[in-house]
mmCIF file of C-alpha atoms in Angstrom:
data_model
loop_
_atom_site.group_PDB
_atom_site.id
_atom_site.type_symbol
_atom_site.label_atom_id
_atom_site.label_comp_id
_atom_site.label_asym_id
_atom_site.label_seq_id
_atom_site.Cartn_x
_atom_site.Cartn_y
_atom_site.Cartn_z
ATOM 1 C CA ALA Y 431 -5.455 -6.171 -16.367
ATOM 2 C CA GLN Y 432 -3.983 -3.164 -14.659
ATOM 3 C CA SER Y 433 -0.400 -3.468 -13.473
ATOM 4 C CA VAL Y 434 2.476 -1.442 -12.117
ATOM 5 C CA THR Y 435 6.124 -2.107 -12.913
ATOM 6 C CA GLN Y 436 8.963 -0.714 -10.890
ATOM 7 C CA LEU Y 437 11.959 -1.147 -13.112
ATOM 8 C CA ASP Y 438 14.627 -1.370 -10.412
ATOM 9 C CA SER Y 439 14.403 -3.688 -7.420
ATOM 10 C CA GLN Y 440 17.380 -2.016 -5.735
ATOM 11 C CA VAL Y 441 18.998 1.397 -6.158
ATOM 12 C CA PRO Y 442 22.230 2.214 -4.297
ATOM 13 C CA VAL Y 443 23.127 5.901 -4.156
ATOM 14 C CA PHE Y 444 25.731 7.982 -2.363
ATOM 15 C CA GLU Y 445 24.554 10.552 0.157
ATOM 16 C CA GLU Y 446 23.762 13.983 -1.351
ATOM 17 C CA ALA Y 447 23.550 12.512 -4.860
ATOM 18 C CA PRO Y 448 20.358 12.738 -6.943
ATOM 19 C CA VAL Y 449 18.122 9.716 -7.391
ATOM 20 C CA GLU Y 450 15.340 8.602 -9.720
ATOM 21 C CA LEU Y 451 13.083 5.622 -9.006
ATOM 22 C CA ARG Y 452 11.226 4.455 -12.085
ATOM 23 C CA CYS Y 453 7.590 3.407 -12.317
ATOM 24 C CA ASN Y 454 5.496 2.420 -15.328
ATOM 25 C CA TYR Y 455 1.860 1.413 -15.342
ATOM 26 C CA SER Y 456 -0.528 -0.202 -17.785
ATOM 27 C CA SER Y 457 -4.097 0.961 -18.080
ATOM 28 C CA SER Y 458 -6.692 1.765 -20.694
ATOM 29 C CA VAL Y 459 -8.581 4.115 -18.395
ATOM 30 C CA SER Y 460 -7.791 7.170 -16.336
ATOM 31 C CA VAL Y 461 -5.601 6.522 -13.354
ATOM 32 C CA TYR Y 462 -4.531 8.153 -10.153
ATOM 33 C CA LEU Y 463 -0.908 7.624 -9.161
ATOM 34 C CA PHE Y 464 0.834 7.401 -5.819
ATOM 35 C CA TRP Y 465 4.237 6.876 -4.280
ATOM 36 C CA TYR Y 466 4.477 5.349 -0.808
ATOM 37 C CA VAL Y 467 7.518 4.835 1.429
ATOM 38 C CA GLN Y 468 7.954 1.973 3.873
ATOM 39 C CA TYR Y 469 10.611 2.178 6.574
ATOM 40 C CA PRO Y 470 11.754 -1.079 8.222
ATOM 41 C CA ASN Y 471 9.060 -2.774 10.289
ATOM 42 C CA GLN Y 472 6.537 -0.056 9.544
ATOM 43 C CA GLY Y 473 3.454 0.474 7.432
ATOM 44 C CA LEU Y 474 3.217 2.629 4.333
ATOM 45 C CA GLN Y 475 3.402 6.419 4.321
ATOM 46 C CA LEU Y 476 2.180 8.518 1.405
ATOM 47 C CA LEU Y 477 4.944 10.553 -0.254
ATOM 48 C CA LEU Y 478 2.922 12.171 -3.018
ATOM 49 C CA LYS Y 479 0.017 11.634 -5.387
ATOM 50 C CA TYR Y 480 -1.145 12.672 -8.842
ATOM 51 C CA LEU Y 481 -4.885 13.101 -9.286
ATOM 52 C CA SER Y 482 -5.148 15.733 -12.028
ATOM 53 C CA GLY Y 483 -3.708 19.049 -13.137
ATOM 54 C CA SER Y 484 0.013 19.777 -13.217
ATOM 55 C CA THR Y 485 2.036 16.743 -14.205
ATOM 56 C CA LEU Y 486 4.833 17.659 -11.788
ATOM 57 C CA VAL Y 487 3.866 16.736 -8.275
ATOM 58 C CA LYS Y 488 5.772 17.708 -5.144
ATOM 59 C CA GLY Y 489 5.612 15.626 -2.003
ATOM 60 C CA ILE Y 490 7.070 15.345 1.447
ATOM 61 C CA ASN Y 491 10.765 15.045 2.319
ATOM 62 C CA GLY Y 492 11.865 16.843 -0.864
ATOM 63 C CA PHE Y 493 10.548 14.203 -3.278
ATOM 64 C CA GLU Y 494 8.786 14.999 -6.545
ATOM 65 C CA ALA Y 495 7.360 12.945 -9.401
ATOM 66 C CA GLU Y 496 6.336 13.607 -12.978
ATOM 67 C CA PHE Y 497 3.317 12.038 -14.640
ATOM 68 C CA ASN Y 498 3.913 11.232 -18.305
ATOM 69 C CA LYS Y 499 0.740 9.958 -19.923
ATOM 70 C CA SER Y 500 2.285 9.149 -23.308
ATOM 71 C CA GLN Y 501 4.953 6.990 -21.685
ATOM 72 C CA THR Y 502 2.611 5.741 -18.921
ATOM 73 C CA SER Y 503 5.258 6.604 -16.356
ATOM 74 C CA PHE Y 504 5.394 8.228 -12.939
ATOM 75 C CA HIS Y 505 9.048 8.422 -11.927
ATOM 76 C CA LEU Y 506 10.063 9.606 -8.465
ATOM 77 C CA ARG Y 507 13.010 11.970 -8.032
ATOM 78 C CA LYS Y 508 14.994 13.708 -5.323
ATOM 79 C CA PRO Y 509 17.851 16.096 -6.106
ATOM 80 C CA SER Y 510 19.908 15.244 -3.003
ATOM 81 C CA VAL Y 511 19.328 12.194 -0.820
ATOM 82 C CA HIS Y 512 20.033 11.714 2.864
ATOM 83 C CA ILE Y 513 20.853 8.632 4.884
ATOM 84 C CA SER Y 514 17.354 8.807 6.367
ATOM 85 C CA ASP Y 515 15.854 8.206 2.892
ATOM 86 C CA THR Y 516 16.952 4.567 3.090
ATOM 87 C CA ALA Y 517 13.685 2.644 2.747
ATOM 88 C CA GLU Y 518 11.451 0.671 0.376
ATOM 89 C CA TYR Y 519 9.497 2.751 -2.105
ATOM 90 C CA PHE Y 520 6.265 1.618 -3.738
ATOM 91 C CA CYS Y 521 4.491 3.042 -6.744
ATOM 92 C CA ALA Y 522 0.731 2.463 -6.853
ATOM 93 C CA VAL Y 523 -2.241 3.215 -9.064
ATOM 94 C CA SER Y 524 -5.924 3.583 -8.386
ATOM 95 C CA TYR Y 525 -8.557 3.490 -11.093
ATOM 96 C CA LEU Y 526 -11.610 5.618 -11.603
ATOM 97 C CA GLN Y 527 -13.922 2.681 -11.034
ATOM 98 C CA GLY Y 528 -12.012 1.272 -8.099
ATOM 99 C CA ALA Y 529 -11.818 4.147 -5.689
ATOM 100 C CA GLN Y 530 -9.151 3.637 -3.103
ATOM 101 C CA LYS Y 531 -8.264 0.134 -4.257
ATOM 102 C CA LEU Y 532 -4.554 0.419 -4.829
ATOM 103 C CA VAL Y 533 -2.503 -1.724 -7.191
ATOM 104 C CA PHE Y 534 1.133 -1.696 -6.095
ATOM 105 C CA GLY Y 535 4.404 -2.313 -7.852
ATOM 106 C CA GLN Y 536 6.991 -4.720 -6.466
ATOM 107 C CA GLY Y 537 8.922 -1.984 -4.710
ATOM 108 C CA THR Y 538 12.377 -0.427 -5.020
ATOM 109 C CA ARG Y 539 14.827 -0.649 -2.155
ATOM 110 C CA LEU Y 540 16.748 2.633 -1.923
ATOM 111 C CA THR Y 541 20.054 2.329 -0.090
ATOM 112 C CA ILE Y 542 22.019 5.464 0.725
ATOM 113 C CA ASN Y 543 25.757 5.031 1.215
ATOM 114 C CA PRO Y 544 27.804 7.624 3.141
ATOM 115 C CA ASP T 958 -5.347 10.951 16.828
ATOM 116 C CA ALA T 959 -3.939 7.412 17.063
ATOM 117 C CA GLY T 960 -4.110 6.835 13.332
ATOM 118 C CA VAL T 961 -4.741 3.311 12.083
ATOM 119 C CA THR T 962 -4.053 0.681 14.721
ATOM 120 C CA GLN T 963 -3.655 -3.035 14.100
ATOM 121 C CA SER T 964 -3.424 -5.942 16.504
ATOM 122 C CA PRO T 965 -1.598 -8.078 17.193
ATOM 123 C CA THR T 966 1.747 -6.893 15.800
ATOM 124 C CA HIS T 967 3.138 -10.396 15.452
ATOM 125 C CA LEU T 968 1.510 -13.813 15.344
ATOM 126 C CA ILE T 969 2.709 -17.370 14.855
ATOM 127 C CA LYS T 970 0.215 -20.026 13.788
ATOM 128 C CA THR T 971 0.347 -23.643 12.678
ATOM 129 C CA ARG T 972 -0.788 -24.877 9.273
ATOM 130 C CA GLY T 973 -4.507 -25.602 9.216
ATOM 131 C CA GLN T 974 -5.331 -23.211 12.031
ATOM 132 C CA GLN T 975 -7.505 -20.126 11.796
ATOM 133 C CA VAL T 976 -6.454 -16.552 12.569
ATOM 134 C CA THR T 977 -8.200 -13.230 13.197
ATOM 135 C CA LEU T 978 -6.493 -9.890 12.693
ATOM 136 C CA ARG T 979 -7.960 -6.607 13.865
ATOM 137 C CA CYS T 980 -7.918 -3.034 12.635
ATOM 138 C CA SER T 981 -9.191 0.255 14.027
ATOM 139 C CA PRO T 982 -9.401 2.993 11.385
ATOM 140 C CA LYS T 983 -8.247 6.555 11.711
ATOM 141 C CA SER T 984 -10.783 8.843 13.344
ATOM 142 C CA GLY T 985 -13.312 10.094 10.787
ATOM 143 C CA HIS T 986 -12.701 7.269 8.318
ATOM 144 C CA ASP T 987 -15.428 4.835 7.337
ATOM 145 C CA THR T 988 -13.742 2.536 4.829
ATOM 146 C CA VAL T 989 -11.247 -0.200 5.618
ATOM 147 C CA SER T 990 -9.123 -2.084 3.111
ATOM 148 C CA TRP T 991 -6.862 -5.066 3.769
ATOM 149 C CA TYR T 992 -3.640 -5.878 1.943
ATOM 150 C CA GLN T 993 -1.245 -8.822 2.045
ATOM 151 C CA GLN T 994 2.450 -8.073 1.646
ATOM 152 C CA ALA T 995 4.618 -11.131 1.154
ATOM 153 C CA LEU T 996 8.324 -10.802 1.858
ATOM 154 C CA GLY T 997 10.042 -8.761 -0.844
ATOM 155 C CA GLN T 998 6.779 -7.982 -2.636
ATOM 156 C CA GLY T 999 4.403 -5.080 -2.933
ATOM 157 C CA PRO T 1000 1.097 -5.147 -1.050
ATOM 158 C CA GLN T 1001 -1.777 -6.984 -2.739
ATOM 159 C CA PHE T 1002 -5.390 -5.938 -2.254
ATOM 160 C CA ILE T 1003 -7.514 -8.497 -0.409
ATOM 161 C CA PHE T 1004 -10.836 -6.694 0.068
ATOM 162 C CA GLN T 1005 -12.504 -3.474 1.152
ATOM 163 C CA TYR T 1006 -15.319 -2.873 3.631
ATOM 164 C CA TYR T 1007 -17.744 -0.006 3.791
ATOM 165 C CA GLU T 1008 -21.049 0.203 5.678
ATOM 166 C CA GLU T 1009 -20.347 -3.249 7.117
ATOM 167 C CA GLU T 1010 -20.318 -4.867 3.671
ATOM 168 C CA GLU T 1011 -17.566 -6.193 1.439
ATOM 169 C CA ARG T 1012 -17.474 -3.779 -1.502
ATOM 170 C CA GLN T 1013 -14.503 -4.940 -3.533
ATOM 171 C CA ARG T 1014 -12.425 -8.087 -3.503
ATOM 172 C CA GLY T 1015 -9.044 -8.979 -4.921
ATOM 173 C CA ASN T 1016 -7.888 -12.343 -6.190
ATOM 174 C CA PHE T 1017 -7.899 -14.199 -2.877
ATOM 175 C CA PRO T 1018 -9.650 -17.486 -2.022
ATOM 176 C CA ASP T 1019 -12.713 -17.748 0.180
ATOM 177 C CA ARG T 1020 -10.478 -18.781 3.082
ATOM 178 C CA PHE T 1021 -9.984 -15.043 3.472
ATOM 179 C CA SER T 1022 -13.029 -13.337 4.948
ATOM 180 C CA GLY T 1023 -13.720 -10.185 6.832
ATOM 181 C CA HIS T 1024 -16.106 -8.160 8.844
ATOM 182 C CA GLN T 1025 -16.725 -4.518 9.601
ATOM 183 C CA PHE T 1026 -18.410 -3.382 12.784
ATOM 184 C CA PRO T 1027 -20.736 -0.398 13.337
ATOM 185 C CA ASN T 1028 -17.815 1.588 14.788
ATOM 186 C CA TYR T 1029 -15.978 1.038 11.434
ATOM 187 C CA SER T 1030 -13.349 -1.265 12.922
ATOM 188 C CA SER T 1031 -12.648 -4.417 10.950
ATOM 189 C CA GLU T 1032 -11.421 -7.995 11.232
ATOM 190 C CA LEU T 1033 -9.640 -10.166 8.727
ATOM 191 C CA ASN T 1034 -10.116 -13.910 9.154
ATOM 192 C CA VAL T 1035 -8.056 -16.552 7.442
ATOM 193 C CA ASN T 1036 -9.090 -20.214 7.688
ATOM 194 C CA ALA T 1037 -7.071 -23.363 7.012
ATOM 195 C CA LEU T 1038 -3.778 -21.524 7.090
ATOM 196 C CA LEU T 1039 -1.108 -22.426 4.545
ATOM 197 C CA LEU T 1040 2.621 -21.763 4.742
ATOM 198 C CA GLY T 1041 2.124 -19.329 1.847
ATOM 199 C CA ASP T 1042 -0.143 -17.170 3.997
ATOM 200 C CA SER T 1043 2.919 -15.992 5.925
ATOM 201 C CA ALA T 1044 3.097 -12.258 5.248
ATOM 202 C CA LEU T 1045 2.648 -8.764 6.612
ATOM 203 C CA TYR T 1046 -1.054 -7.903 6.649
ATOM 204 C CA LEU T 1047 -1.748 -4.221 6.269
ATOM 205 C CA CYS T 1048 -4.941 -2.381 7.040
ATOM 206 C CA ALA T 1049 -5.693 0.938 5.345
ATOM 207 C CA SER T 1050 -8.490 3.321 6.222
ATOM 208 C CA SER T 1051 -9.995 6.113 4.167
ATOM 209 C CA SER T 1052 -13.104 8.220 3.780
ATOM 210 C CA ARG T 1053 -15.538 6.955 1.155
ATOM 211 C CA GLY T 1054 -16.969 10.390 0.593
ATOM 212 C CA GLN T 1055 -13.632 11.657 -0.668
ATOM 213 C CA GLY T 1056 -13.304 8.928 -3.311
ATOM 214 C CA VAL T 1057 -9.832 8.753 -4.801
ATOM 215 C CA PHE T 1058 -9.171 12.235 -3.503
ATOM 216 C CA GLY T 1059 -9.032 10.867 0.002
ATOM 217 C CA GLU T 1060 -5.729 9.543 1.266
ATOM 218 C CA ALA T 1061 -5.480 5.946 2.448
ATOM 219 C CA PHE T 1062 -3.704 5.761 5.801
ATOM 220 C CA PHE T 1063 -1.933 2.515 6.614
ATOM 221 C CA GLY T 1064 -1.385 0.788 9.914
ATOM 222 C CA GLN T 1065 1.939 -0.756 10.894
ATOM 223 C CA GLY T 1066 0.695 -4.196 9.987
ATOM 224 C CA THR T 1067 0.457 -7.633 11.563
ATOM 225 C CA ARG T 1068 3.303 -10.011 10.794
ATOM 226 C CA LEU T 1069 1.795 -13.503 10.439
ATOM 227 C CA THR T 1070 4.100 -16.496 10.383
ATOM 228 C CA VAL T 1071 2.626 -19.908 9.564
ATOM 229 C CA VAL T 1072 4.744 -22.896 10.619
#
């Protein structure tokens, strides 16, 4: 069965510090990878996605992620965070045979401290 | 463009009752997917509708059913509500023709509380 594991349930970071949110997936077939952000009392917003090509993907709000097939990982990074980045972040995968059906991780709560 | 709209935003129901949640997809989208997000968890796929038919289904009991209308809007129905059905229900719309290359846009969700 396909699954997504987000290794940290909570990540506290000081403002302007770098951050990495970790995501690993399990699959025996090709996958497409996504990171979504959820602000309080809101739906999900797409940050970035990996479909093919370059393994380094840049998204909105200064976030980027790197696809590592050998380690089955898709970690999210930002070199300098802002208070407004405080939110829940979800890693998700979609499979070639299940177009647009997303399998989500449990989420990582990113808290930015001043 | 109003994006994906869901109604109602909040709902309180009693155990055993039935509930209907509604979703209007983003303009130009023809596929609607429903997700359940329990508190502190990631969203879980319930099912997906395209051309008024259920195309894919997650691991949810038959108490969960849906419908898609000719204008692509969709309803999620849950019968015989259990306390464990309390969650945020998210609707996502996308364009089938774009496959995985098409972005899924999410609504703000309906918060269902079962008491």
